GROMACS .gro file of C-alpha atoms in nm:
model
  339
    1VAL     CA    1  -0.169   2.268   1.136
    2LEU     CA    2  -0.165   2.521   1.422
    3PHE     CA    3   0.209   2.480   1.485
    4ALA     CA    4   0.316   2.429   1.123
    5HIS     CA    5   0.608   2.610   0.963
    6ASP     CA    6   0.379   2.703   0.671
    7LYS     CA    7   0.021   2.696   0.801
    8GLN     CA    8  -0.144   2.752   0.462
    9ILE     CA    9   0.018   2.444   0.308
   10ALA     CA   10  -0.051   2.242   0.622
   11TRP     CA   11  -0.417   2.346   0.619
   12GLN     CA   12  -0.457   2.245   0.254
   13ARG     CA   13  -0.307   1.902   0.325
   14TYR     CA   14  -0.532   1.867   0.629
   15ILE     CA   15  -0.835   1.928   0.406
   16ASN     CA   16  -0.707   1.678   0.148
   17PHE     CA   17  -0.666   1.418   0.423
   18THR     CA   18  -0.998   1.487   0.593
   19ILE     CA   19  -1.248   1.510   0.306
   20PRO     CA   20  -1.196   1.148   0.186
   21PHE     CA   21  -1.203   1.032   0.549
   22ILE     CA   22  -1.539   1.201   0.610
   23ALA     CA   23  -1.677   1.087   0.272
   24LEU     CA   24  -1.594   0.722   0.341
   25TYR     CA   25  -1.736   0.753   0.691
   26PHE     CA   26  -2.079   0.845   0.553
   27ILE     CA   27  -2.056   0.581   0.279
   28PHE     CA   28  -1.976   0.307   0.533
   29LYS     CA   29  -2.176   0.454   0.822
   30GLU     CA   30  -2.431   0.174   0.797
   31GLU     CA   31  -2.311  -0.175   0.879
   32LEU     CA   32  -2.163  -0.361   0.584
   33ASP     CA   33  -2.360  -0.677   0.511
   34TYR     CA   34  -2.225  -0.982   0.332
   35GLY     CA   35  -2.375  -0.897  -0.006
   36LYS     CA   36  -2.222  -0.549  -0.013
   37ALA     CA   37  -1.886  -0.671   0.118
   38ARG     CA   38  -1.876  -0.945  -0.145
   39LEU     CA   39  -1.960  -0.696  -0.422
   40ILE     CA   40  -1.684  -0.459  -0.309
   41LEU     CA   41  -1.423  -0.734  -0.291
   42PHE     CA   42  -1.515  -0.873  -0.633
   43ALA     CA   43  -1.492  -0.521  -0.780
   44LEU     CA   44  -1.145  -0.481  -0.631
   45PHE     CA   45  -1.046  -0.823  -0.766
   46PHE     CA   46  -1.152  -0.738  -1.123
   47SER     CA   47  -0.987  -0.396  -1.105
   48GLY     CA   48  -0.667  -0.567  -0.989
   49ILE     CA   49  -0.680  -0.794  -1.295
   50ALA     CA   50  -0.730  -0.491  -1.521
   51VAL     CA   51  -0.446  -0.291  -1.365
   52SER     CA   52  -0.214  -0.590  -1.378
   53GLY     CA   53  -0.313  -0.681  -1.733
   54ILE     CA   54  -0.236  -0.327  -1.855
   55GLY     CA   55   0.098  -0.342  -1.673
   56ILE     CA   56   0.190  -0.676  -1.831
   57LEU     CA   57   0.116  -0.538  -2.177
   58GLU     CA   58   0.331  -0.237  -2.090
   59PHE     CA   59   0.616  -0.475  -2.002
   60ILE     CA   60   0.574  -0.683  -2.320
   61PHE     CA   61   0.569  -0.387  -2.560
   62ASN     CA   62   0.800  -0.167  -2.349
   63LYS     CA   63   0.571   0.133  -2.385
   64SER     CA   64   0.255   0.279  -2.237
   65VAL     CA   65  -0.005   0.443  -2.456
   66ILE     CA   66  -0.154   0.597  -2.142
   67TYR     CA   67   0.154   0.810  -2.068
   68GLU     CA   68   0.251   0.872  -2.428
   69GLN     CA   69  -0.090   0.990  -2.545
   70PHE     CA   70  -0.314   1.088  -2.255
   71ILE     CA   71  -0.148   1.150  -1.917
   72GLN     CA   72   0.173   1.338  -1.842
   73ASN     CA   73   0.411   1.141  -1.622
   74ALA     CA   74   0.744   1.306  -1.541
   75PHE     CA   75   0.901   0.973  -1.448
   76TYR     CA   76   0.768   0.771  -1.742
   77GLU     CA   77   1.098   0.751  -1.930
   78HIS     CA   78   1.289   0.672  -1.613
   79TYR     CA   79   1.070   0.375  -1.519
   80LEU     CA   80   1.044   0.264  -1.881
   81THR     CA   81   1.423   0.245  -1.896
   82GLU     CA   82   1.419   0.035  -1.580
   83SER     CA   83   1.146  -0.190  -1.730
   84ARG     CA   84   0.932  -0.154  -1.416
   85ILE     CA   85   0.561  -0.138  -1.490
   86MET     CA   86   0.349   0.158  -1.385
   87SER     CA   87   0.018   0.049  -1.539
   88THR     CA   88  -0.249   0.313  -1.465
   89LEU     CA   89  -0.089   0.436  -1.141
   90THR     CA   90   0.208   0.649  -1.266
   91SER     CA   91   0.466   0.471  -1.047
   92PRO     CA   92   0.580   0.109  -0.994
   93VAL     CA   93   0.567   0.163  -0.618
   94ILE     CA   94   0.201   0.270  -0.626
   95ALA     CA   95   0.114  -0.007  -0.873
   96GLY     CA   96   0.290  -0.254  -0.642
   97THR     CA   97   0.097  -0.126  -0.341
   98TYR     CA   98  -0.233  -0.158  -0.522
   99LEU     CA   99  -0.169  -0.509  -0.654
  100MET     CA  100  -0.034  -0.618  -0.314
  101SER     CA  101  -0.368  -0.509  -0.166
  102CYS     CA  102  -0.559  -0.702  -0.434
  103LEU     CA  103  -0.386  -1.033  -0.358
  104PRO     CA  104  -0.567  -1.103  -0.026
  105VAL     CA  105  -0.890  -1.026  -0.211
  106SER     CA  106  -0.801  -1.290  -0.470
  107TYR     CA  107  -0.757  -1.547  -0.191
  108TYR     CA  108  -1.113  -1.476  -0.082
  109VAL     CA  109  -1.251  -1.493  -0.437
  110ILE     CA  110  -1.078  -1.828  -0.497
  111SER     CA  111  -1.221  -1.967  -0.174
  112VAL     CA  112  -1.585  -1.874  -0.248
  113LEU     CA  113  -1.602  -1.974  -0.616
  114LYS     CA  114  -1.649  -2.332  -0.729
  115GLY     CA  115  -1.585  -2.538  -1.044
  116LYS     CA  116  -1.498  -2.346  -1.363
  117ASN     CA  117  -1.540  -2.016  -1.182
  118ARG     CA  118  -1.259  -2.112  -0.945
  119VAL     CA  119  -1.031  -2.177  -1.244
  120PHE     CA  120  -1.107  -1.823  -1.361
  121ALA     CA  121  -1.034  -1.689  -1.011
  122LEU     CA  122  -0.700  -1.874  -1.007
  123LEU     CA  123  -0.614  -1.724  -1.346
  124GLY     CA  124  -0.706  -1.379  -1.217
  125ALA     CA  125  -0.487  -1.425  -0.909
  126ALA     CA  126  -0.201  -1.535  -1.135
  127ILE     CA  127  -0.239  -1.220  -1.347
  128ILE     CA  128  -0.238  -1.001  -1.036
  129THR     CA  129   0.071  -1.181  -0.904
  130GLY     CA  130   0.242  -1.144  -1.241
  131GLY     CA  131   0.177  -0.771  -1.241
  132LEU     CA  132   0.303  -0.743  -0.885
  133ILE     CA  133   0.627  -0.918  -0.982
  134LEU     CA  134   0.680  -0.684  -1.278
  135THR     CA  135   0.660  -0.372  -1.060
  136PHE     CA  136   0.990  -0.492  -0.909
  137THR     CA  137   0.897  -0.312  -0.589
  138ARG     CA  138   1.068  -0.508  -0.313
  139MET     CA  139   0.854  -0.379  -0.028
  140SER     CA  140   0.541  -0.477  -0.220
  141TRP     CA  141   0.684  -0.825  -0.252
  142LEU     CA  142   0.765  -0.838   0.118
  143SER     CA  143   0.421  -0.708   0.217
  144ALA     CA  144   0.249  -0.960  -0.011
  145LEU     CA  145   0.469  -1.240   0.125
  146ILE     CA  146   0.392  -1.162   0.489
  147ALA     CA  147   0.019  -1.132   0.415
  148ALA     CA  148   0.030  -1.465   0.228
  149VAL     CA  149   0.213  -1.636   0.514
  150LEU     CA  150  -0.043  -1.507   0.766
  151TYR     CA  151  -0.325  -1.626   0.542
  152ALA     CA  152  -0.165  -1.970   0.503
  153ILE     CA  153  -0.122  -2.004   0.880
  154ILE     CA  154  -0.474  -1.887   0.966
  155LYS     CA  155  -0.645  -2.092   0.692
  156LYS     CA  156  -0.412  -2.392   0.736
  157VAL     CA  157  -0.313  -2.406   0.369
  158LYS     CA  158  -0.133  -2.726   0.267
  159LEU     CA  159   0.245  -2.706   0.233
  160LEU     CA  160   0.238  -2.860  -0.117
  161GLN     CA  161   0.010  -2.580  -0.243
  162ILE     CA  162   0.245  -2.320  -0.096
  163LEU     CA  163   0.549  -2.480  -0.262
  164ILE     CA  164   0.378  -2.496  -0.602
  165VAL     CA  165   0.283  -2.128  -0.586
  166ALA     CA  166   0.634  -2.033  -0.465
  167CYS     CA  167   0.795  -2.223  -0.755
  168LEU     CA  168   0.566  -2.057  -1.009
  169ILE     CA  169   0.644  -1.712  -0.868
  170CYS     CA  170   1.020  -1.778  -0.877
  171ALA     CA  171   0.988  -1.902  -1.235
  172GLY     CA  172   0.799  -1.586  -1.331
  173LEU     CA  173   1.063  -1.369  -1.165
  174ALA     CA  174   1.342  -1.551  -1.348
  175MET     CA  175   1.164  -1.514  -1.682
  176ALA     CA  176   1.113  -1.141  -1.625
  177ILE     CA  177   1.481  -1.087  -1.547
  178LYS     CA  178   1.585  -1.293  -1.848
  179ALA     CA  179   1.361  -1.081  -2.070
  180ARG     CA  180   1.487  -0.756  -1.914
  181PRO     CA  181   1.839  -0.807  -1.765
  182VAL     CA  182   1.837  -0.447  -1.642
  183LEU     CA  183   1.603  -0.563  -1.363
  184ALA     CA  184   1.862  -0.796  -1.208
  185HIS     CA  185   2.004  -0.523  -0.985
  186LYS     CA  186   1.668  -0.496  -0.803
  187ILE     CA  187   1.729  -0.832  -0.634
  188GLN     CA  188   2.106  -0.813  -0.583
  189TYR     CA  189   2.192  -0.796  -0.214
  190LYS     CA  190   2.486  -0.557  -0.252
  191GLN     CA  191   2.281  -0.320  -0.465
  192ILE     CA  192   1.996  -0.322  -0.213
  193ILE     CA  193   2.229  -0.242   0.079
  194SER     CA  194   2.415   0.023  -0.120
  195SER     CA  195   2.091   0.193  -0.221
  196PHE     CA  196   1.972   0.196   0.140
  197LYS     CA  197   2.296   0.349   0.268
  198GLU     CA  198   2.334   0.606  -0.008
  199TYR     CA  199   1.977   0.729  -0.010
  200ARG     CA  200   1.745   0.636   0.278
  201LEU     CA  201   1.992   0.615   0.565
  202LYS     CA  202   2.127   0.964   0.493
  203ARG     CA  203   1.778   1.112   0.531
  204TYR     CA  204   1.693   0.967   0.870
  205PRO     CA  205   1.908   1.212   1.073
  206ALA     CA  206   1.722   1.505   0.915
  207THR     CA  207   1.397   1.375   1.064
  208PHE     CA  208   1.545   1.343   1.411
  209ARG     CA  209   1.678   1.698   1.391
  210MET     CA  210   1.326   1.816   1.307
  211VAL     CA  211   1.191   1.630   1.608
  212LYS     CA  212   1.460   1.780   1.828
  213ASP     CA  213   1.342   2.130   1.731
  214HIS     CA  214   0.970   2.045   1.715
  215PRO     CA  215   0.918   1.743   1.943
  216ILE     CA  216   0.546   1.759   2.017
  217ALA     CA  217   0.365   1.870   1.700
  218GLY     CA  218   0.639   1.850   1.435
  219VAL     CA  219   0.700   2.096   1.152
  220GLY     CA  220   0.344   2.066   1.015
  221LEU     CA  221   0.158   1.861   0.754
  222ASN     CA  222   0.322   1.870   0.411
  223ASN     CA  223   0.603   2.086   0.549
  224TYR     CA  224   0.876   1.822   0.546
  225ARG     CA  225   1.000   1.921   0.199
  226ILE     CA  226   0.980   2.291   0.283
  227VAL     CA  227   1.218   2.269   0.579
  228PHE     CA  228   1.422   1.975   0.439
  229ASP     CA  229   1.724   2.184   0.334
  230ASP     CA  230   1.758   2.337   0.681
  231TYR     CA  231   1.792   1.995   0.842
  232TYR     CA  232   1.955   1.785   0.571
  233GLY     CA  233   2.257   2.007   0.521
  234SER     CA  234   2.245   2.016   0.140
  235ARG     CA  235   2.043   2.223  -0.102
  236ASP     CA  236   2.117   2.014  -0.411
  237GLU     CA  237   1.828   1.768  -0.375
  238ARG     CA  238   1.536   1.781  -0.618
  239TYR     CA  239   1.204   1.874  -0.456
  240GLU     CA  240   1.046   1.530  -0.501
  241TYR     CA  241   1.340   1.366  -0.322
  242LYS     CA  242   1.314   1.582  -0.010
  243ILE     CA  243   1.148   1.304   0.187
  244PRO     CA  244   1.258   1.029   0.427
  245ASP     CA  245   1.091   0.764   0.206
  246ASN     CA  246   0.925   0.632   0.519
  247MET     CA  247   0.570   0.730   0.619
  248TYR     CA  248   0.635   0.673   0.988
  249LEU     CA  249   0.936   0.907   0.983
  250MET     CA  250   0.738   1.152   0.770
  251MET     CA  251   0.466   1.154   1.036
  252LEU     CA  252   0.723   1.190   1.311
  253GLY     CA  253   0.880   1.492   1.140
  254GLU     CA  254   0.550   1.656   1.041
  255SER     CA  255   0.324   1.563   1.334
  256GLY     CA  256   0.579   1.513   1.609
  257ILE     CA  257   0.585   1.252   1.883
  258ALA     CA  258   0.219   1.320   1.964
  259GLY     CA  259   0.102   1.260   1.606
  260LEU     CA  260   0.302   0.944   1.544
  261GLY     CA  261   0.230   0.812   1.892
  262LEU     CA  262  -0.146   0.851   1.851
  263PHE     CA  263  -0.134   0.688   1.508
  264ILE     CA  264   0.058   0.385   1.640
  265LEU     CA  265  -0.188   0.361   1.929
  266PHE     CA  266  -0.474   0.370   1.680
  267ILE     CA  267  -0.317   0.090   1.474
  268PHE     CA  268  -0.255  -0.123   1.783
  269VAL     CA  269  -0.606  -0.084   1.927
  270MET     CA  270  -0.777  -0.140   1.592
  271LEU     CA  271  -0.578  -0.451   1.497
  272LYS     CA  272  -0.607  -0.596   1.847
  273LYS     CA  273  -0.985  -0.560   1.835
  274ALA     CA  274  -1.003  -0.695   1.478
  275VAL     CA  275  -0.797  -1.004   1.564
  276ARG     CA  276  -1.001  -1.066   1.880
  277ASP     CA  277  -1.327  -1.045   1.685
  278LEU     CA  278  -1.182  -1.274   1.420
  279ARG     CA  279  -1.109  -1.537   1.683
  280ASN     CA  280  -1.438  -1.507   1.872
  281ASN     CA  281  -1.681  -1.500   1.580
  282LYS     CA  282  -1.788  -1.846   1.460
  283ASP     CA  283  -1.937  -1.734   1.128
  284SER     CA  284  -1.696  -1.845   0.853
  285SER     CA  285  -1.824  -1.590   0.599
  286TYR     CA  286  -1.772  -1.307   0.848
  287LYS     CA  287  -1.422  -1.431   0.929
  288ASP     CA  288  -1.318  -1.468   0.565
  289VAL     CA  289  -1.419  -1.112   0.472
  290ARG     CA  290  -1.274  -0.965   0.789
  291LEU     CA  291  -0.946  -1.148   0.728
  292VAL     CA  292  -0.917  -0.984   0.385
  293PHE     CA  293  -0.941  -0.634   0.534
  294ILE     CA  294  -0.691  -0.724   0.808
  295LEU     CA  295  -0.438  -0.859   0.557
  296MET     CA  296  -0.478  -0.551   0.336
  297LEU     CA  297  -0.406  -0.328   0.636
  298VAL     CA  298  -0.107  -0.537   0.745
  299GLY     CA  299   0.039  -0.505   0.395
  300LEU     CA  300  -0.017  -0.130   0.391
  301PHE     CA  301   0.136  -0.084   0.737
  302ILE     CA  302   0.447  -0.270   0.621
  303HIS     CA  303   0.459  -0.070   0.300
  304MET     CA  304   0.449   0.256   0.494
  305ALA     CA  305   0.810   0.192   0.594
  306SER     CA  306   0.921   0.237   0.232
  307TYR     CA  307   0.758   0.562   0.114
  308GLU     CA  308   0.520   0.843   0.211
  309LEU     CA  309   0.210   0.630   0.147
  310PHE     CA  310  -0.053   0.878   0.270
  311TYR     CA  311   0.066   1.141   0.023
  312TRP     CA  312  -0.040   0.927  -0.273
  313THR     CA  313  -0.413   0.919  -0.352
  314THR     CA  314  -0.463   0.550  -0.432
  315PRO     CA  315  -0.272   0.405  -0.134
  316TYR     CA  316  -0.438   0.654   0.103
  317PHE     CA  317  -0.783   0.555  -0.025
  318LEU     CA  318  -0.689   0.187   0.010
  319PHE     CA  319  -0.596   0.255   0.372
  320LEU     CA  320  -0.924   0.435   0.444
  321PHE     CA  321  -1.123   0.173   0.253
  322SER     CA  322  -0.966  -0.112   0.452
  323ILE     CA  323  -1.040   0.057   0.785
  324ALA     CA  324  -1.395   0.144   0.678
  325GLY     CA  325  -1.462  -0.210   0.563
  326LEU     CA  326  -1.318  -0.356   0.881
  327LEU     CA  327  -1.504  -0.134   1.125
  328SER     CA  328  -1.839  -0.114   0.946
  329MET     CA  329  -1.903  -0.488   0.978
  330GLU     CA  330  -1.796  -0.532   1.339
  331ARG     CA  331  -2.146  -0.563   1.488
  332TYR     CA  332  -2.264  -0.852   1.270
  333GLU     CA  333  -2.288  -1.176   1.465
  334LYS     CA  334  -2.445  -1.382   1.186
  335PHE     CA  335  -2.283  -1.221   0.887
  336SER     CA  336  -2.368  -1.475   0.616
  337GLU     CA  337  -2.742  -1.456   0.690
  338CYS     CA  338  -2.739  -1.097   0.562
  339ALA     CA  339  -2.656  -1.207   0.205
   0.00000   0.00000   0.00000
């Protein structure tokens, strides 16, 4: 903020970043017991089903009452033409991020429910997965895949179960493309590479030029778009496209080497401690809940390489929520006894 190109804009963004952080700190200041953690995760699971269900209906009817009647969305027609669902989150990318975060929660819900309730949990997980597929957000898919692989390794999931789920997901993807052929380009290798070269790769040099001029503190929070033209070399880009589409590069340009370096250090220290605690604690209930928060964070960290995640309200709150949940339960040694 102090070294920003436009200090007023930087200060406003600083406030927008800080207020939710402080609010969640006081909400989670007390240690999170098993009953509260379980309630939060179940709430997230049901909200994921709702968001996904609305998105699936949007795909089936090729329209959204939400954006036609109640909420203005400048990109509604664009995404509708592409047949990528937005659900309640205005963008397929944000919807994909949210549903990707809900998937590890569904693994937990499936593991703790028994009998008919487990069948319901499996159906809910299938709905969430279906919605995630229909966002056609590749980084959401990759994040969800990596989180699922980590879960399978840690929990020693049987190979047959993995293959069955993989086949069902592929079948769902094939059905979606058959219903909306326009989506086929989202999984074509040449199209993916071409899109990367023509859009993202051209923006990376602009970030490094910013760092060259402002190496320590960057150009200031929320100032990337303001100085974009000076470093990109073209003034024909629309305002919303004046980004690197990469949160790490956004942080590097806006907060400099110091800002990005401290953030990476924070991630490393936090995940190292979380994984160590996961290994050392013998309480299975504690480990299961902690694993959910870790997988959510891993997915979000991966997703940060594809867009400016912290500048969207829902993903930023998911990030803060995951950290708060992870750190507020760290002192429980016998977690399940607190239920």
